[in-house]
Amino acid sequence: MPEEAWAVSVAARAACLALTIGFLEQLTVFRRAYGPDGPFSAAVAGVFARPGHRVLARDGVARGVLVVGAVTGAVGLVVGPLSVVGWAAGLLCVLAALAIKARRVTAGDGAEQISVLVLLAVSLALAPVAGEPALDVVALFIGAVSVLSYVTAGLAKAVSRTWRSGAAIAIIMGSTAYGRPGVAALLDRRPALGVLLARATVAFECAFPLVLLAPLPVTLAFLAAGLGFHLGTAATMGLNTFVWAFVGTYPAVLVLARATSPFW
């Protein structure tokens, strides 16, 4: 299998896995999240009046969308996008993600966003025929989206006084949504560690575009650091889908780096 085809396959399968995990997580808390008092209730969806919200406001429809998304995502993960069945499954999975987003309106994260972009690109590029030219283009696109995602996140943090001061990690670890009491206590005892982690995160994300210009060993070191970063956030913040969604794009980043770096 050509490198581009392998990179596209890995990215699409990883995106399907990330979205499937998200669908299943939403199904487990459906009554609490989508019920009358939940943040994704029909009343909240009606305030924003997104297209199709009247249909999606029905809990049975929203639950059905989540089930379809989880099933098709699992099929896309197992089969891959290079077959008709896998391509169709990926397309249905991303359509389910877009539909349930119209109901949720206010929630989402970077893992979901990049997974949707990956599957939309793969669905469009492979729709007529799964030829190598289309695979070349979509592999480069996925790599570029991945690099842009990191640098955008880094620049957003760089302009934040909380991140620049180094206090952000300690604040996050002390929060209800993403915090870990043990880690928060550690950072309270060792504030310099929190400052180091916060500034290292900003530096890593802002410097990520260097993967496109650096020699192969440096590029691989950046990607290894990225893997460690996402494993760390999964363990401490519960951002488990980020590991699959972002690390799944790394083969495509390598395809892009091969085309842009003068040192390869």
mmCIF file of C-alpha atoms in Angstrom:
data_model
loop_
_atom_site.group_PDB
_atom_site.id
_atom_site.type_symbol
_atom_site.label_atom_id
_atom_site.label_comp_id
_atom_site.label_asym_id
_atom_site.label_seq_id
_atom_site.Cartn_x
_atom_site.Cartn_y
_atom_site.Cartn_z
ATOM 1 C CA MET A 1 0.000 0.000 0.000
ATOM 2 C CA PRO A 2 1.422 3.435 -0.930
ATOM 3 C CA GLU A 3 2.344 5.712 1.959
ATOM 4 C CA GLU A 4 -0.415 8.166 1.059
ATOM 5 C CA ALA A 5 -3.068 5.455 1.069
ATOM 6 C CA TRP A 6 -1.827 4.160 4.412
ATOM 7 C CA ALA A 7 -1.799 7.674 5.896
ATOM 8 C CA VAL A 8 -5.362 8.337 4.726
ATOM 9 C CA SER A 9 -6.544 4.975 5.997
ATOM 10 C CA VAL A 10 -5.008 5.511 9.439
ATOM 11 C CA ALA A 11 -6.414 9.033 9.740
ATOM 12 C CA ALA A 12 -9.918 7.984 8.680
ATOM 13 C CA ARG A 13 -9.983 4.941 10.968
ATOM 14 C CA ALA A 14 -8.725 7.021 13.894
ATOM 15 C CA ALA A 15 -11.357 9.691 13.194
ATOM 16 C CA CYS A 16 -14.063 7.020 13.138
ATOM 17 C CA LEU A 17 -12.792 5.682 16.466
ATOM 18 C CA ALA A 18 -12.715 9.140 18.069
ATOM 19 C CA LEU A 19 -16.249 9.946 16.916
ATOM 20 C CA THR A 20 -17.517 6.512 17.950
ATOM 21 C CA ILE A 21 -16.153 7.003 21.465
ATOM 22 C CA GLY A 22 -17.893 10.380 21.555
ATOM 23 C CA PHE A 23 -21.195 8.899 20.394
ATOM 24 C CA LEU A 24 -21.030 6.141 22.996
ATOM 25 C CA GLU A 25 -20.162 8.583 25.763
ATOM 26 C CA GLN A 26 -23.158 10.718 24.839
ATOM 27 C CA LEU A 27 -25.435 7.678 24.801
ATOM 28 C CA THR A 28 -24.358 6.724 28.318
ATOM 29 C CA VAL A 29 -25.411 10.132 29.678
ATOM 30 C CA PHE A 30 -28.249 10.747 27.234
ATOM 31 C CA ARG A 31 -31.020 11.357 29.767
ATOM 32 C CA ARG A 32 -28.892 13.684 31.851
ATOM 33 C CA ALA A 33 -27.414 15.584 28.903
ATOM 34 C CA TYR A 34 -30.315 15.644 26.452
ATOM 35 C CA GLY A 35 -33.220 15.586 28.921
ATOM 36 C CA PRO A 36 -35.387 18.613 29.771
ATOM 37 C CA ASP A 37 -32.872 19.928 32.307
ATOM 38 C CA GLY A 38 -29.760 19.009 30.339
ATOM 39 C CA PRO A 39 -27.414 21.317 28.456
ATOM 40 C CA PHE A 40 -28.442 19.743 25.123
ATOM 41 C CA SER A 41 -32.189 19.754 25.754
ATOM 42 C CA ALA A 42 -34.724 20.426 23.030
ATOM 43 C CA ALA A 43 -35.447 23.810 24.607
ATOM 44 C CA VAL A 44 -31.809 24.861 24.312
ATOM 45 C CA ALA A 45 -31.663 23.650 20.703
ATOM 46 C CA GLY A 46 -34.795 25.650 19.936
ATOM 47 C CA VAL A 47 -33.200 28.875 21.149
ATOM 48 C CA PHE A 48 -30.506 28.640 18.484
ATOM 49 C CA ALA A 49 -32.899 27.334 15.799
ATOM 50 C CA ARG A 50 -30.282 25.544 13.732
ATOM 51 C CA PRO A 51 -31.432 23.860 10.476
ATOM 52 C CA GLY A 52 -33.224 20.621 11.295
ATOM 53 C CA HIS A 53 -33.505 21.412 14.993
ATOM 54 C CA ARG A 54 -37.234 20.627 15.056
ATOM 55 C CA VAL A 55 -36.573 17.066 13.941
ATOM 56 C CA LEU A 56 -33.476 16.628 16.092
ATOM 57 C CA ALA A 57 -35.327 18.101 19.078
ATOM 58 C CA ARG A 58 -37.110 14.770 19.362
ATOM 59 C CA ASP A 59 -35.106 12.675 21.781
ATOM 60 C CA GLY A 60 -35.794 9.494 19.852
ATOM 61 C CA VAL A 61 -34.310 11.016 16.704
ATOM 62 C CA ALA A 62 -31.251 12.335 18.554
ATOM 63 C CA ARG A 63 -30.675 8.966 20.213
ATOM 64 C CA GLY A 64 -31.052 7.248 16.848
ATOM 65 C CA VAL A 65 -28.467 9.574 15.301
ATOM 66 C CA LEU A 66 -26.005 8.681 18.066
ATOM 67 C CA VAL A 67 -26.611 4.963 17.555
ATOM 68 C CA VAL A 68 -26.161 5.246 13.786
ATOM 69 C CA GLY A 69 -23.002 7.242 14.309
ATOM 70 C CA ALA A 70 -21.559 4.696 16.721
ATOM 71 C CA VAL A 71 -22.378 1.717 14.489
ATOM 72 C CA THR A 72 -21.120 3.282 11.269
ATOM 73 C CA GLY A 73 -18.045 4.615 13.055
ATOM 74 C CA ALA A 74 -17.224 1.112 14.252
ATOM 75 C CA VAL A 75 -17.651 -0.236 10.718
ATOM 76 C CA GLY A 76 -15.454 2.537 9.338
ATOM 77 C CA LEU A 77 -12.802 1.741 11.921
ATOM 78 C CA VAL A 78 -12.717 -1.960 11.077
ATOM 79 C CA VAL A 79 -13.113 -1.785 7.292
ATOM 80 C CA GLY A 80 -11.268 1.448 6.485
ATOM 81 C CA PRO A 81 -12.070 4.066 3.835
ATOM 82 C CA LEU A 82 -10.467 2.356 0.844
ATOM 83 C CA SER A 83 -13.448 0.059 0.244
ATOM 84 C CA VAL A 84 -16.978 1.083 -0.731
ATOM 85 C CA VAL A 85 -18.401 -0.212 2.538
ATOM 86 C CA GLY A 86 -15.790 1.579 4.640
ATOM 87 C CA TRP A 87 -16.165 4.797 2.650
ATOM 88 C CA ALA A 88 -19.959 4.749 3.069
ATOM 89 C CA ALA A 89 -19.625 4.012 6.783
ATOM 90 C CA GLY A 90 -17.249 6.934 7.255
ATOM 91 C CA LEU A 91 -19.599 9.240 5.372
ATOM 92 C CA LEU A 92 -22.588 8.211 7.504
ATOM 93 C CA CYS A 93 -20.490 8.584 10.652
ATOM 94 C CA VAL A 94 -19.490 12.156 9.853
ATOM 95 C CA LEU A 95 -23.042 13.054 8.820
ATOM 96 C CA ALA A 96 -24.247 11.744 12.181
ATOM 97 C CA ALA A 97 -21.619 13.896 13.904
ATOM 98 C CA LEU A 98 -22.796 16.990 12.045
ATOM 99 C CA ALA A 99 -26.445 16.194 12.774
ATOM 100 C CA ILE A 100 -25.971 15.711 16.501
ATOM 101 C CA LYS A 101 -23.840 18.856 16.605
ATOM 102 C CA ALA A 102 -26.885 20.754 15.312
ATOM 103 C CA ARG A 103 -28.801 19.465 18.344
ATOM 104 C CA ARG A 104 -26.005 20.088 20.868
ATOM 105 C CA VAL A 105 -25.175 23.517 19.388
ATOM 106 C CA THR A 106 -22.893 24.705 22.185
ATOM 107 C CA ALA A 107 -20.594 21.737 22.817
ATOM 108 C CA GLY A 108 -17.681 20.250 20.923
ATOM 109 C CA ASP A 109 -13.928 19.929 21.099
ATOM 110 C CA GLY A 110 -10.858 19.871 18.922
ATOM 111 C CA ALA A 111 -10.889 16.090 18.554
ATOM 112 C CA GLU A 112 -14.410 16.142 17.158
ATOM 113 C CA GLN A 113 -13.590 19.043 14.848
ATOM 114 C CA ILE A 114 -10.517 17.460 13.298
ATOM 115 C CA SER A 115 -12.270 14.091 13.016
ATOM 116 C CA VAL A 116 -15.121 15.701 11.100
ATOM 117 C CA LEU A 117 -12.680 17.510 8.798
ATOM 118 C CA VAL A 118 -10.731 14.292 8.147
ATOM 119 C CA LEU A 119 -13.817 12.236 7.314
ATOM 120 C CA LEU A 120 -15.339 14.957 5.151
ATOM 121 C CA ALA A 121 -12.092 15.264 3.195
ATOM 122 C CA VAL A 122 -11.777 11.505 2.793
ATOM 123 C CA SER A 123 -15.421 11.156 1.772
ATOM 124 C CA LEU A 124 -15.086 13.842 -0.878
ATOM 125 C CA ALA A 125 -11.707 12.743 -2.187
ATOM 126 C CA LEU A 126 -12.636 9.080 -2.510
ATOM 127 C CA ALA A 127 -16.208 9.519 -3.684
ATOM 128 C CA PRO A 128 -15.696 8.985 -7.445
ATOM 129 C CA VAL A 129 -12.834 6.454 -7.345
ATOM 130 C CA ALA A 130 -10.165 5.611 -4.783
ATOM 131 C CA GLY A 131 -7.315 6.608 -7.072
ATOM 132 C CA GLU A 132 -3.820 7.575 -6.006
ATOM 133 C CA PRO A 133 -4.078 11.244 -7.126
ATOM 134 C CA ALA A 134 -7.049 11.766 -4.808
ATOM 135 C CA LEU A 135 -5.207 9.983 -2.012
ATOM 136 C CA ASP A 136 -2.175 12.241 -2.521
ATOM 137 C CA VAL A 137 -4.273 15.367 -2.159
ATOM 138 C CA VAL A 138 -6.254 14.223 0.856
ATOM 139 C CA ALA A 139 -3.122 12.977 2.654
ATOM 140 C CA LEU A 140 -1.481 16.390 2.210
ATOM 141 C CA PHE A 141 -4.674 18.111 3.332
ATOM 142 C CA ILE A 142 -4.946 16.029 6.502
ATOM 143 C CA GLY A 143 -1.309 16.705 7.325
ATOM 144 C CA ALA A 144 -1.796 20.447 6.828
ATOM 145 C CA VAL A 145 -4.946 20.501 8.974
ATOM 146 C CA SER A 146 -3.096 18.711 11.757
ATOM 147 C CA VAL A 147 -0.176 21.155 11.741
ATOM 148 C CA LEU A 148 -2.533 24.131 11.571
ATOM 149 C CA SER A 149 -4.535 22.777 14.519
ATOM 150 C CA TYR A 150 -1.463 22.650 16.731
ATOM 151 C CA VAL A 151 -0.133 26.081 15.836
ATOM 152 C CA THR A 152 -3.586 27.660 16.163
ATOM 153 C CA ALA A 153 -3.971 26.176 19.637
ATOM 154 C CA GLY A 154 -0.483 27.354 20.556
ATOM 155 C CA LEU A 155 -1.021 30.915 19.369
ATOM 156 C CA ALA A 156 -4.363 31.093 21.182
ATOM 157 C CA LYS A 157 -2.564 30.106 24.376
ATOM 158 C CA ALA A 158 0.346 32.459 23.699
ATOM 159 C CA VAL A 159 -1.927 35.508 23.727
ATOM 160 C CA SER A 160 -3.554 34.371 26.971
ATOM 161 C CA ARG A 161 -2.126 35.957 30.119
ATOM 162 C CA THR A 162 -3.104 32.861 32.100
ATOM 163 C CA TRP A 163 -1.042 30.580 29.872
ATOM 164 C CA ARG A 164 1.881 33.000 29.620
ATOM 165 C CA SER A 165 2.047 33.290 33.393
ATOM 166 C CA GLY A 166 2.138 29.521 33.694
ATOM 167 C CA ALA A 167 -0.964 29.319 35.866
ATOM 168 C CA ALA A 168 -3.204 27.599 33.313
ATOM 169 C CA ILE A 169 -2.316 23.969 34.049
ATOM 170 C CA ALA A 170 -2.864 24.403 37.791
ATOM 171 C CA ILE A 171 -6.231 26.077 37.142
ATOM 172 C CA ILE A 172 -7.330 23.283 34.788
ATOM 173 C CA MET A 173 -6.276 20.555 37.207
ATOM 174 C CA GLY A 174 -8.264 22.270 39.933
ATOM 175 C CA SER A 175 -11.426 22.531 37.846
ATOM 176 C CA THR A 176 -14.496 20.316 38.136
ATOM 177 C CA ALA A 177 -14.767 19.406 34.463
ATOM 178 C CA TYR A 178 -11.157 18.469 33.657
ATOM 179 C CA GLY A 179 -9.384 18.477 36.984
ATOM 180 C CA ARG A 180 -7.630 15.774 38.961
ATOM 181 C CA PRO A 181 -7.373 16.449 42.720
ATOM 182 C CA GLY A 182 -4.111 14.524 43.044
ATOM 183 C CA VAL A 183 -2.444 16.422 40.230
ATOM 184 C CA ALA A 184 -3.850 19.713 41.517
ATOM 185 C CA ALA A 185 -2.377 19.004 44.952
ATOM 186 C CA LEU A 186 1.000 18.186 43.400
ATOM 187 C CA LEU A 187 1.037 21.436 41.437
ATOM 188 C CA ASP A 188 0.003 23.331 44.538
ATOM 189 C CA ARG A 189 3.076 21.962 46.310
ATOM 190 C CA ARG A 190 5.315 22.473 43.283
ATOM 191 C CA PRO A 191 4.054 25.566 41.398
ATOM 192 C CA ALA A 192 7.214 25.705 39.286
ATOM 193 C CA LEU A 193 6.184 22.379 37.716
ATOM 194 C CA GLY A 194 2.850 23.844 36.624
ATOM 195 C CA VAL A 195 4.595 26.856 35.111
ATOM 196 C CA LEU A 196 7.019 24.587 33.247
ATOM 197 C CA LEU A 197 4.221 22.388 31.872
ATOM 198 C CA ALA A 198 2.119 25.362 30.775
ATOM 199 C CA ARG A 199 4.942 27.126 28.973
ATOM 200 C CA ALA A 200 6.217 23.887 27.456
ATOM 201 C CA THR A 201 2.738 23.243 26.042
ATOM 202 C CA VAL A 202 2.628 26.677 24.422
ATOM 203 C CA ALA A 203 6.153 26.305 23.030
ATOM 204 C CA PHE A 204 5.487 22.827 21.665
ATOM 205 C CA GLU A 205 2.265 23.778 19.893
ATOM 206 C CA CYS A 206 3.652 27.027 18.442
ATOM 207 C CA ALA A 207 6.787 25.248 17.207
ATOM 208 C CA PHE A 208 4.924 22.305 15.692
ATOM 209 C CA PRO A 209 5.185 23.647 12.085
ATOM 210 C CA LEU A 210 8.926 22.926 12.319
ATOM 211 C CA VAL A 211 8.037 19.307 11.516
ATOM 212 C CA LEU A 212 7.609 20.478 7.926
ATOM 213 C CA LEU A 213 11.146 21.871 7.663
ATOM 214 C CA ALA A 214 13.233 19.773 10.015
ATOM 215 C CA PRO A 215 15.278 16.630 9.340
ATOM 216 C CA LEU A 216 13.445 13.350 9.834
ATOM 217 C CA PRO A 217 14.801 12.642 13.358
ATOM 218 C CA VAL A 218 13.584 16.040 14.587
ATOM 219 C CA THR A 219 10.192 15.512 12.984
ATOM 220 C CA LEU A 220 9.882 12.106 14.633
ATOM 221 C CA ALA A 221 10.875 13.634 17.971
ATOM 222 C CA PHE A 222 8.106 16.215 17.633
ATOM 223 C CA LEU A 223 5.561 13.501 16.848
ATOM 224 C CA ALA A 224 6.751 11.406 19.783
ATOM 225 C CA ALA A 225 6.340 14.455 22.004
ATOM 226 C CA GLY A 226 2.856 14.920 20.579
ATOM 227 C CA LEU A 227 1.966 11.338 21.437
ATOM 228 C CA GLY A 228 3.227 11.854 24.983
ATOM 229 C CA PHE A 229 1.308 15.117 25.244
ATOM 230 C CA HIS A 230 -1.989 13.537 24.219
ATOM 231 C CA LEU A 231 -1.484 10.505 26.439
ATOM 232 C CA GLY A 232 -0.834 12.891 29.314
ATOM 233 C CA THR A 233 -3.982 14.930 28.687
ATOM 234 C CA ALA A 234 -5.999 11.726 28.314
ATOM 235 C CA ALA A 235 -4.752 10.469 31.689
ATOM 236 C CA THR A 236 -5.129 13.762 33.565
ATOM 237 C CA MET A 237 -8.003 15.559 31.813
ATOM 238 C CA GLY A 238 -9.975 12.653 30.363
ATOM 239 C CA LEU A 239 -9.447 13.858 26.782
ATOM 240 C CA ASN A 240 -9.285 10.310 25.469
ATOM 241 C CA THR A 241 -10.525 11.029 21.950
ATOM 242 C CA PHE A 242 -7.692 13.494 21.304
ATOM 243 C CA VAL A 243 -5.158 10.654 21.277
ATOM 244 C CA TRP A 244 -6.876 8.920 18.373
ATOM 245 C CA ALA A 245 -8.027 11.997 16.460
ATOM 246 C CA PHE A 246 -4.686 13.835 16.449
ATOM 247 C CA VAL A 247 -2.126 11.030 16.583
ATOM 248 C CA GLY A 248 -4.071 9.369 13.768
ATOM 249 C CA THR A 249 -3.073 12.279 11.523
ATOM 250 C CA TYR A 250 0.659 11.816 12.138
ATOM 251 C CA PRO A 251 1.262 9.535 9.127
ATOM 252 C CA ALA A 252 -0.262 12.288 6.965
ATOM 253 C CA VAL A 253 1.990 14.847 8.673
ATOM 254 C CA LEU A 254 4.952 12.695 7.641
ATOM 255 C CA VAL A 255 3.668 12.605 4.050
ATOM 256 C CA LEU A 256 3.432 16.395 4.063
ATOM 257 C CA ALA A 257 6.845 16.803 5.717
ATOM 258 C CA ARG A 258 8.416 14.578 3.076
ATOM 259 C CA ALA A 259 7.135 17.005 0.431
ATOM 260 C CA THR A 260 8.188 20.192 2.239
ATOM 261 C CA SER A 261 11.370 19.527 4.184
ATOM 262 C CA PRO A 262 14.649 20.219 2.364
ATOM 263 C CA PHE A 263 16.473 17.736 4.648
ATOM 264 C CA TRP A 264 14.671 14.508 3.819
#
